[in-house]
Amino acid sequence: MRLLGAIIFLALSASGGQAAESKPLRSTKPCVVHSESRGLQFDLNQLAVSPPQDGKKAHKDDREESWHARGYDYGSNFTLNFCAPVIEELEDVVGIDEKLWKNVSAYYTRKGKTYSIGQTATAPVLRGRKLVLNYTEGSPCDKSAAGRSRDLTRASKEVDDKEDDRKHSKGGSGDARRKSTIISLLCDRELSVKATVSFVGVSPDECTYFFESRSVAACGSVSEEQQALGPAAVFGVIALIAAAVYLVGGIAYQRTVMHQRGWKQLPNYSMWAGALGFVKDMIIILTSSCARLLPSRKGYNQLPNDNPRGRGATRADDDNRLIDQLDEEWDD
């Protein structure tokens, strides 16, 4: 019973120690966010489209263009990427410096002009149970559209006025408002593709664009950093628990049913005793075989005998010599 208690203690201590050493850590990997309350991580890197590499064979599931969304009544379609710039080559992006054209993550084209609706961002956020990706610093907002809008509330106008006053008070002329993008990602495990992107709407001043994306990447997964036990530890704990159950059940059966005592209480005692005896025999055989390979110890050895006929032949020769000598004496 002491052995059983020791095994259970080792199993519990292994699981507890491993869990204590594996505290959830916030990953520094871009485009990854952790939910500590749900114990999940959301990795959007699998949705990012990368440009094809020269000399490298593309995977059959790799996309050759960025994600697209139909604009329907907006009059323009949209192209965007997740946590990475679009792979299309852009030129003459309205209101964006040329050196920043390669960082555009969402855009649309209207009347031959390309408008950016957000620069690359690699920090998705969780708002409650909603996973959101936000792009900012796009092309300047259309002032005429803002002027025609009648849906802006007086509170929002006051906020804008206060913001303008704050900028002017700092000595600046005030930068123009720029387009931005908000992508809400929803979990969908039944999709046959990696993701779908849909255009939801745009703010009245055409400054903020709303999209909805459905993907299995938004369902989250258990990260390796947050797992309480690693694969080896899990296997070890399962093995220890199985051994404990085997011992408990076997000992209980041998004591109560078979009325065994001592070492014979162990389940399958004869089998384990035979296995132990086999191991002992193998050890003896191996040690004796190795002993033969060692040099022999120094001591008394039998002197070599030059007579090939051995001791029996020597005695016969002595007898013959004695007879010959007696014969010679008799003759004399």
mmCIF file of C-alpha atoms in Angstrom:
data_model
loop_
_atom_site.group_PDB
_atom_site.id
_atom_site.type_symbol
_atom_site.label_atom_id
_atom_site.label_comp_id
_atom_site.label_asym_id
_atom_site.label_seq_id
_atom_site.Cartn_x
_atom_site.Cartn_y
_atom_site.Cartn_z
ATOM 1 C CA MET A 1 0.000 0.000 0.000
ATOM 2 C CA ARG A 2 2.942 2.304 0.571
ATOM 3 C CA LEU A 3 4.061 1.653 -2.995
ATOM 4 C CA LEU A 4 0.596 2.562 -4.271
ATOM 5 C CA GLY A 5 0.592 5.798 -2.272
ATOM 6 C CA ALA A 6 4.011 6.704 -3.635
ATOM 7 C CA ILE A 7 2.877 6.174 -7.227
ATOM 8 C CA ILE A 8 -0.254 8.311 -6.789
ATOM 9 C CA PHE A 9 1.809 11.026 -5.100
ATOM 10 C CA LEU A 10 4.278 11.058 -8.000
ATOM 11 C CA ALA A 11 1.445 11.320 -10.533
ATOM 12 C CA LEU A 12 -0.173 14.245 -8.746
ATOM 13 C CA SER A 13 3.113 16.021 -8.142
ATOM 14 C CA ALA A 14 4.114 15.639 -11.796
ATOM 15 C CA SER A 15 0.860 17.121 -13.046
ATOM 16 C CA GLY A 16 0.835 19.893 -10.447
ATOM 17 C CA GLY A 17 4.484 20.810 -10.993
ATOM 18 C CA GLN A 18 4.092 20.903 -14.729
ATOM 19 C CA ALA A 19 1.023 23.119 -14.428
ATOM 20 C CA ALA A 20 2.840 25.477 -12.092
ATOM 21 C CA GLU A 21 5.729 25.803 -14.508
ATOM 22 C CA SER A 22 3.401 26.384 -17.489
ATOM 23 C CA LYS A 23 1.707 29.599 -16.558
ATOM 24 C CA PRO A 24 -0.087 31.333 -19.443
ATOM 25 C CA LEU A 25 2.246 33.745 -21.164
ATOM 26 C CA ARG A 26 1.298 36.461 -23.556
ATOM 27 C CA SER A 27 2.909 35.709 -26.893
ATOM 28 C CA THR A 28 4.999 38.306 -28.677
ATOM 29 C CA LYS A 29 4.175 36.798 -32.055
ATOM 30 C CA PRO A 30 2.489 39.347 -34.341
ATOM 31 C CA CYS A 31 -1.176 38.961 -35.219
ATOM 32 C CA VAL A 32 -1.817 36.694 -32.232
ATOM 33 C CA VAL A 33 -4.061 37.548 -29.296
ATOM 34 C CA HIS A 34 -4.781 35.530 -26.155
ATOM 35 C CA SER A 35 -7.998 35.269 -24.203
ATOM 36 C CA GLU A 36 -7.027 34.552 -20.615
ATOM 37 C CA SER A 37 -10.637 34.098 -19.504
ATOM 38 C CA ARG A 38 -11.352 31.488 -22.186
ATOM 39 C CA GLY A 39 -7.858 29.978 -22.289
ATOM 40 C CA LEU A 40 -7.612 30.351 -26.070
ATOM 41 C CA GLN A 41 -5.317 32.026 -28.525
ATOM 42 C CA PHE A 42 -6.367 33.496 -31.863
ATOM 43 C CA ASP A 43 -3.751 33.396 -34.610
ATOM 44 C CA LEU A 44 -4.645 35.330 -37.755
ATOM 45 C CA ASN A 45 -1.327 34.677 -39.482
ATOM 46 C CA GLN A 46 -2.912 31.717 -41.242
ATOM 47 C CA LEU A 47 -5.216 34.167 -43.060
ATOM 48 C CA ALA A 48 -2.404 36.463 -44.224
ATOM 49 C CA VAL A 49 -1.708 36.197 -47.946
ATOM 50 C CA SER A 50 1.972 36.320 -48.862
ATOM 51 C CA PRO A 51 3.377 37.158 -52.297
ATOM 52 C CA PRO A 52 4.697 34.145 -54.236
ATOM 53 C CA GLN A 53 8.389 33.474 -53.757
ATOM 54 C CA ASP A 54 10.638 32.966 -56.745
ATOM 55 C CA GLY A 55 11.840 29.405 -57.177
ATOM 56 C CA LYS A 56 9.516 28.026 -54.504
ATOM 57 C CA LYS A 57 6.602 25.826 -55.443
ATOM 58 C CA ALA A 58 3.307 27.237 -54.209
ATOM 59 C CA HIS A 59 1.015 25.100 -52.098
ATOM 60 C CA LYS A 60 -2.291 24.155 -53.645
ATOM 61 C CA ASP A 61 -4.154 26.118 -50.952
ATOM 62 C CA ASP A 62 -2.030 29.269 -51.293
ATOM 63 C CA ARG A 63 -3.866 32.290 -52.641
ATOM 64 C CA GLU A 64 -2.446 34.204 -55.574
ATOM 65 C CA GLU A 65 -4.280 37.417 -54.707
ATOM 66 C CA SER A 66 -5.513 39.264 -51.648
ATOM 67 C CA TRP A 67 -8.989 38.879 -50.170
ATOM 68 C CA HIS A 68 -11.855 40.628 -51.941
ATOM 69 C CA ALA A 69 -15.212 41.943 -50.787
ATOM 70 C CA ARG A 70 -18.029 43.242 -52.990
ATOM 71 C CA GLY A 71 -19.168 46.771 -52.271
ATOM 72 C CA TYR A 72 -22.682 46.333 -53.683
ATOM 73 C CA ASP A 73 -24.436 49.705 -53.396
ATOM 74 C CA TYR A 74 -21.218 51.502 -52.431
ATOM 75 C CA GLY A 75 -20.094 51.417 -56.044
ATOM 76 C CA SER A 76 -16.615 49.965 -55.485
ATOM 77 C CA ASN A 77 -15.204 46.624 -54.500
ATOM 78 C CA PHE A 78 -12.608 46.241 -51.785
ATOM 79 C CA THR A 79 -9.302 44.416 -51.546
ATOM 80 C CA LEU A 80 -7.694 43.669 -48.207
ATOM 81 C CA ASN A 81 -5.329 41.392 -46.350
ATOM 82 C CA PHE A 82 -5.025 40.213 -42.751
ATOM 83 C CA CYS A 83 -2.107 41.529 -40.710
ATOM 84 C CA ALA A 84 -0.093 42.097 -43.859
ATOM 85 C CA PRO A 85 -0.044 44.444 -46.854
ATOM 86 C CA VAL A 86 -1.986 43.500 -49.950
ATOM 87 C CA ILE A 87 0.143 41.585 -52.451
ATOM 88 C CA GLU A 88 -1.050 43.675 -55.402
ATOM 89 C CA GLU A 89 1.287 46.443 -56.555
ATOM 90 C CA LEU A 90 -0.282 49.841 -55.861
ATOM 91 C CA GLU A 91 0.540 53.153 -57.487
ATOM 92 C CA ASP A 92 -0.662 56.710 -56.955
ATOM 93 C CA VAL A 93 -2.522 55.990 -53.718
ATOM 94 C CA VAL A 94 -4.459 59.130 -52.852
ATOM 95 C CA GLY A 95 -3.003 61.048 -49.905
ATOM 96 C CA ILE A 96 -0.360 58.422 -49.055
ATOM 97 C CA ASP A 97 3.392 58.902 -49.361
ATOM 98 C CA GLU A 98 4.994 56.732 -51.988
ATOM 99 C CA LYS A 99 7.157 54.956 -49.429
ATOM 100 C CA LEU A 100 3.991 53.851 -47.591
ATOM 101 C CA TRP A 101 2.229 52.375 -50.620
ATOM 102 C CA LYS A 102 3.716 48.965 -49.821
ATOM 103 C CA ASN A 103 2.140 49.031 -46.336
ATOM 104 C CA VAL A 104 -1.478 49.403 -47.456
ATOM 105 C CA SER A 105 -3.605 46.536 -46.094
ATOM 106 C CA ALA A 106 -6.986 47.580 -47.532
ATOM 107 C CA TYR A 107 -8.004 49.732 -50.473
ATOM 108 C CA TYR A 108 -10.593 50.353 -53.153
ATOM 109 C CA THR A 109 -10.538 51.954 -56.560
ATOM 110 C CA ARG A 110 -12.982 54.558 -57.847
ATOM 111 C CA LYS A 111 -12.839 56.528 -61.084
ATOM 112 C CA GLY A 112 -9.288 55.417 -61.729
ATOM 113 C CA LYS A 113 -8.044 56.493 -58.301
ATOM 114 C CA THR A 114 -6.835 54.202 -55.557
ATOM 115 C CA TYR A 115 -7.889 54.977 -52.002
ATOM 116 C CA SER A 116 -6.272 53.390 -48.978
ATOM 117 C CA ILE A 117 -8.571 52.521 -46.113
ATOM 118 C CA GLY A 118 -5.854 51.465 -43.691
ATOM 119 C CA GLN A 119 -2.190 50.712 -43.169
ATOM 120 C CA THR A 120 -0.912 47.370 -41.921
ATOM 121 C CA ALA A 121 -1.664 46.507 -38.290
ATOM 122 C CA THR A 122 -0.616 43.320 -36.498
ATOM 123 C CA ALA A 123 -2.464 43.701 -33.196
ATOM 124 C CA PRO A 124 -5.978 42.231 -33.198
ATOM 125 C CA VAL A 125 -8.004 42.907 -30.079
ATOM 126 C CA LEU A 126 -10.738 41.100 -28.184
ATOM 127 C CA ARG A 127 -13.743 43.182 -27.190
ATOM 128 C CA GLY A 128 -15.727 40.813 -25.060
ATOM 129 C CA ARG A 129 -16.197 37.777 -27.282
ATOM 130 C CA LYS A 130 -15.639 39.768 -30.465
ATOM 131 C CA LEU A 131 -12.329 39.511 -32.310
ATOM 132 C CA VAL A 132 -11.582 42.770 -34.107
ATOM 133 C CA LEU A 133 -8.795 43.904 -36.434
ATOM 134 C CA ASN A 134 -8.445 47.634 -37.046
ATOM 135 C CA TYR A 135 -6.536 49.443 -39.826
ATOM 136 C CA THR A 136 -5.938 53.191 -39.644
ATOM 137 C CA GLU A 137 -4.021 55.979 -41.407
ATOM 138 C CA GLY A 138 -5.614 55.502 -44.807
ATOM 139 C CA SER A 139 -6.316 58.139 -47.432
ATOM 140 C CA PRO A 140 -7.837 61.460 -46.288
ATOM 141 C CA CYS A 141 -11.594 61.392 -45.827
ATOM 142 C CA ASP A 142 -13.774 63.031 -48.502
ATOM 143 C CA LYS A 143 -14.751 66.450 -47.149
ATOM 144 C CA SER A 144 -17.678 66.764 -49.540
ATOM 145 C CA ALA A 145 -19.119 63.485 -48.293
ATOM 146 C CA ALA A 146 -18.754 64.673 -44.747
ATOM 147 C CA GLY A 147 -20.510 67.892 -45.593
ATOM 148 C CA ARG A 148 -23.414 66.097 -47.242
ATOM 149 C CA SER A 149 -23.901 63.759 -44.310
ATOM 150 C CA ARG A 150 -26.970 64.503 -42.191
ATOM 151 C CA ASP A 151 -26.639 61.565 -39.811
ATOM 152 C CA LEU A 152 -23.890 63.007 -37.662
ATOM 153 C CA THR A 153 -25.118 63.866 -34.196
ATOM 154 C CA ARG A 154 -24.485 67.150 -32.439
ATOM 155 C CA ALA A 155 -22.400 65.340 -29.827
ATOM 156 C CA SER A 156 -20.010 64.017 -32.459
ATOM 157 C CA LYS A 157 -19.689 67.506 -33.948
ATOM 158 C CA GLU A 158 -18.842 68.922 -30.545
ATOM 159 C CA VAL A 159 -16.192 66.232 -30.079
ATOM 160 C CA ASP A 160 -14.706 67.075 -33.460
ATOM 161 C CA ASP A 161 -14.706 70.783 -32.628
ATOM 162 C CA LYS A 162 -12.964 70.146 -29.343
ATOM 163 C CA GLU A 163 -10.399 67.975 -31.104
ATOM 164 C CA ASP A 164 -9.748 70.708 -33.668
ATOM 165 C CA ASP A 165 -9.411 73.298 -30.911
ATOM 166 C CA ARG A 166 -6.929 71.066 -29.120
ATOM 167 C CA LYS A 167 -4.833 70.681 -32.253
ATOM 168 C CA HIS A 168 -4.873 74.390 -32.990
ATOM 169 C CA SER A 169 -3.967 75.194 -29.402
ATOM 170 C CA LYS A 170 -0.782 73.139 -29.859
ATOM 171 C CA GLY A 171 0.237 75.316 -32.754
ATOM 172 C CA GLY A 172 -0.599 72.882 -35.545
ATOM 173 C CA SER A 173 -2.956 73.395 -38.425
ATOM 174 C CA GLY A 174 -4.719 70.063 -37.759
ATOM 175 C CA ASP A 175 -4.318 66.982 -39.955
ATOM 176 C CA ALA A 176 -7.204 65.817 -42.133
ATOM 177 C CA ARG A 177 -9.186 62.835 -40.921
ATOM 178 C CA ARG A 178 -8.111 59.609 -42.576
ATOM 179 C CA LYS A 179 -9.952 56.501 -43.625
ATOM 180 C CA SER A 180 -9.861 53.419 -41.414
ATOM 181 C CA THR A 181 -11.122 49.848 -41.480
ATOM 182 C CA ILE A 182 -12.729 47.661 -38.827
ATOM 183 C CA ILE A 183 -12.882 43.908 -39.470
ATOM 184 C CA SER A 184 -15.013 41.781 -37.163
ATOM 185 C CA LEU A 185 -13.988 38.129 -37.275
ATOM 186 C CA LEU A 186 -16.552 35.433 -36.514
ATOM 187 C CA CYS A 187 -15.997 31.751 -35.858
ATOM 188 C CA ASP A 188 -17.214 29.401 -38.576
ATOM 189 C CA ARG A 189 -15.997 25.784 -38.607
ATOM 190 C CA GLU A 190 -18.105 24.699 -41.585
ATOM 191 C CA LEU A 191 -16.370 26.776 -44.241
ATOM 192 C CA SER A 192 -14.703 24.943 -47.114
ATOM 193 C CA VAL A 193 -12.250 27.836 -47.545
ATOM 194 C CA LYS A 194 -9.960 29.605 -45.100
ATOM 195 C CA ALA A 195 -12.135 32.682 -44.786
ATOM 196 C CA THR A 196 -14.838 34.825 -46.352
ATOM 197 C CA VAL A 197 -14.930 38.620 -46.247
ATOM 198 C CA SER A 198 -18.107 40.686 -46.546
ATOM 199 C CA PHE A 199 -18.585 44.436 -46.684
ATOM 200 C CA VAL A 200 -21.015 45.589 -43.994
ATOM 201 C CA GLY A 201 -21.151 49.359 -44.380
ATOM 202 C CA VAL A 202 -19.387 52.689 -44.187
ATOM 203 C CA SER A 203 -19.807 55.684 -41.946
ATOM 204 C CA PRO A 204 -21.727 58.643 -43.393
ATOM 205 C CA ASP A 205 -18.539 60.662 -43.825
ATOM 206 C CA GLU A 206 -16.874 57.712 -45.610
ATOM 207 C CA CYS A 207 -14.092 57.588 -43.053
ATOM 208 C CA THR A 208 -14.698 54.209 -41.412
ATOM 209 C CA TYR A 209 -15.383 50.982 -43.312
ATOM 210 C CA PHE A 210 -16.865 47.940 -41.635
ATOM 211 C CA PHE A 211 -16.251 44.355 -42.740
ATOM 212 C CA GLU A 212 -17.194 40.942 -41.429
ATOM 213 C CA SER A 213 -14.997 37.889 -41.889
ATOM 214 C CA ARG A 214 -15.884 34.301 -41.095
ATOM 215 C CA SER A 215 -13.094 31.818 -40.520
ATOM 216 C CA VAL A 216 -12.040 28.879 -38.381
ATOM 217 C CA ALA A 217 -9.094 31.032 -37.287
ATOM 218 C CA ALA A 218 -11.556 33.108 -35.266
ATOM 219 C CA CYS A 219 -12.589 30.046 -33.253
ATOM 220 C CA GLY A 220 -9.338 30.020 -31.332
ATOM 221 C CA SER A 221 -7.176 27.152 -30.186
ATOM 222 C CA VAL A 222 -5.286 26.107 -27.091
ATOM 223 C CA SER A 223 -1.762 27.446 -27.351
ATOM 224 C CA GLU A 224 1.311 25.436 -26.403
ATOM 225 C CA GLU A 225 2.241 28.131 -23.899
ATOM 226 C CA GLN A 226 -1.076 27.756 -22.087
ATOM 227 C CA GLN A 227 -1.247 23.998 -22.010
ATOM 228 C CA ALA A 228 -0.982 22.756 -18.444
ATOM 229 C CA LEU A 229 0.866 19.610 -19.519
ATOM 230 C CA GLY A 230 3.051 18.746 -22.434
ATOM 231 C CA PRO A 231 2.618 15.539 -24.486
ATOM 232 C CA ALA A 232 5.338 13.673 -22.570
ATOM 233 C CA ALA A 233 3.935 14.729 -19.190
ATOM 234 C CA VAL A 234 0.408 13.699 -20.196
ATOM 235 C CA PHE A 235 1.663 10.280 -21.281
ATOM 236 C CA GLY A 236 3.608 9.904 -18.039
ATOM 237 C CA VAL A 237 0.612 10.797 -15.881
ATOM 238 C CA ILE A 238 -1.618 8.374 -17.782
ATOM 239 C CA ALA A 239 0.968 5.602 -17.371
ATOM 240 C CA LEU A 240 1.283 6.253 -13.630
ATOM 241 C CA ILE A 241 -2.489 6.269 -13.138
ATOM 242 C CA ALA A 242 -2.826 3.023 -15.122
ATOM 243 C CA ALA A 243 -0.111 1.406 -12.980
ATOM 244 C CA ALA A 244 -1.835 2.589 -9.807
ATOM 245 C CA VAL A 245 -5.200 1.167 -10.943
ATOM 246 C CA TYR A 246 -3.513 -2.108 -11.900
ATOM 247 C CA LEU A 247 -1.875 -2.438 -8.490
ATOM 248 C CA VAL A 248 -4.967 -1.425 -6.523
ATOM 249 C CA GLY A 249 -7.271 -3.789 -8.384
ATOM 250 C CA GLY A 250 -4.803 -6.665 -8.344
ATOM 251 C CA ILE A 251 -3.923 -6.387 -4.664
ATOM 252 C CA ALA A 252 -7.586 -6.074 -3.670
ATOM 253 C CA TYR A 253 -8.454 -9.198 -5.670
ATOM 254 C CA GLN A 254 -5.530 -11.239 -4.323
ATOM 255 C CA ARG A 255 -6.256 -10.283 -0.703
ATOM 256 C CA THR A 256 -10.038 -10.674 -0.689
ATOM 257 C CA VAL A 257 -10.623 -13.485 -3.189
ATOM 258 C CA MET A 258 -7.399 -15.502 -3.275
ATOM 259 C CA HIS A 259 -6.469 -14.775 0.383
ATOM 260 C CA GLN A 260 -2.853 -14.167 -0.499
ATOM 261 C CA ARG A 261 -0.371 -12.445 1.769
ATOM 262 C CA GLY A 262 3.083 -10.940 1.398
ATOM 263 C CA TRP A 263 4.555 -10.551 -2.050
ATOM 264 C CA LYS A 264 1.982 -12.960 -3.447
ATOM 265 C CA GLN A 265 -0.600 -10.196 -3.108
ATOM 266 C CA LEU A 266 0.836 -8.538 -6.178
ATOM 267 C CA PRO A 267 -1.198 -9.174 -9.322
ATOM 268 C CA ASN A 268 0.331 -11.825 -11.599
ATOM 269 C CA TYR A 269 2.992 -12.578 -9.024
ATOM 270 C CA SER A 270 4.174 -15.786 -10.737
ATOM 271 C CA MET A 271 4.616 -13.954 -14.037
ATOM 272 C CA TRP A 272 6.629 -11.141 -12.461
ATOM 273 C CA ALA A 273 8.682 -13.637 -10.415
ATOM 274 C CA GLY A 274 9.460 -15.603 -13.569
ATOM 275 C CA ALA A 275 10.402 -12.403 -15.395
ATOM 276 C CA LEU A 276 12.675 -11.404 -12.506
ATOM 277 C CA GLY A 277 14.304 -14.834 -12.534
ATOM 278 C CA PHE A 278 14.860 -14.585 -16.273
ATOM 279 C CA VAL A 279 16.522 -11.221 -15.826
ATOM 280 C CA LYS A 280 18.776 -12.627 -13.083
ATOM 281 C CA ASP A 281 19.790 -15.565 -15.297
ATOM 282 C CA MET A 282 20.610 -13.249 -18.168
ATOM 283 C CA ILE A 283 22.739 -11.109 -15.864
ATOM 284 C CA ILE A 284 24.664 -14.181 -14.688
ATOM 285 C CA ILE A 285 25.196 -15.349 -18.272
ATOM 286 C CA LEU A 286 26.398 -11.953 -19.387
ATOM 287 C CA THR A 287 28.757 -11.508 -16.437
ATOM 288 C CA SER A 288 30.255 -14.981 -16.901
ATOM 289 C CA SER A 289 30.725 -14.343 -20.611
ATOM 290 C CA CYS A 290 32.470 -11.079 -19.878
ATOM 291 C CA ALA A 291 34.655 -12.764 -17.238
ATOM 292 C CA ARG A 292 36.045 -15.109 -19.857
ATOM 293 C CA LEU A 293 37.271 -12.170 -21.855
ATOM 294 C CA LEU A 294 39.274 -10.851 -18.904
ATOM 295 C CA PRO A 295 42.951 -11.886 -18.485
ATOM 296 C CA SER A 296 43.486 -14.860 -16.118
ATOM 297 C CA ARG A 297 44.977 -14.329 -12.640
ATOM 298 C CA LYS A 298 48.633 -15.233 -11.925
ATOM 299 C CA GLY A 299 49.298 -18.469 -9.937
ATOM 300 C CA TYR A 300 50.746 -21.975 -10.088
ATOM 301 C CA ASN A 301 50.379 -23.696 -13.430
ATOM 302 C CA GLN A 302 51.226 -27.259 -14.475
ATOM 303 C CA LEU A 303 54.648 -27.590 -16.006
ATOM 304 C CA PRO A 304 54.669 -28.591 -19.615
ATOM 305 C CA ASN A 305 55.457 -32.239 -20.380
ATOM 306 C CA ASP A 306 57.760 -32.829 -23.283
ATOM 307 C CA ASN A 307 56.822 -36.491 -23.583
ATOM 308 C CA PRO A 308 53.861 -36.656 -25.905
ATOM 309 C CA ARG A 309 52.797 -40.003 -24.488
ATOM 310 C CA GLY A 310 51.950 -38.565 -21.066
ATOM 311 C CA ARG A 311 52.471 -39.846 -17.506
ATOM 312 C CA GLY A 312 51.482 -43.417 -18.301
ATOM 313 C CA ALA A 313 54.147 -43.697 -20.957
ATOM 314 C CA THR A 314 56.835 -42.387 -18.532
ATOM 315 C CA ARG A 315 56.111 -45.084 -15.934
ATOM 316 C CA ALA A 316 56.371 -47.827 -18.551
ATOM 317 C CA ASP A 317 59.791 -46.582 -19.644
ATOM 318 C CA ASP A 318 61.023 -46.586 -16.042
ATOM 319 C CA ASP A 319 59.870 -50.180 -15.599
ATOM 320 C CA ASN A 320 61.644 -51.240 -18.770
ATOM 321 C CA ARG A 321 64.867 -49.600 -17.656
ATOM 322 C CA LEU A 322 64.670 -51.359 -14.276
ATOM 323 C CA ILE A 323 64.163 -54.772 -15.943
ATOM 324 C CA ASP A 324 67.092 -54.156 -18.306
ATOM 325 C CA GLN A 325 69.314 -53.217 -15.382
ATOM 326 C CA LEU A 326 68.346 -56.391 -13.458
ATOM 327 C CA ASP A 327 69.011 -58.479 -16.526
ATOM 328 C CA GLU A 328 72.480 -57.029 -16.890
ATOM 329 C CA GLU A 329 73.294 -57.708 -13.236
ATOM 330 C CA TRP A 330 72.039 -61.300 -13.540
ATOM 331 C CA ASP A 331 74.279 -61.891 -16.507
ATOM 332 C CA ASP A 332 77.273 -60.633 -14.579
#
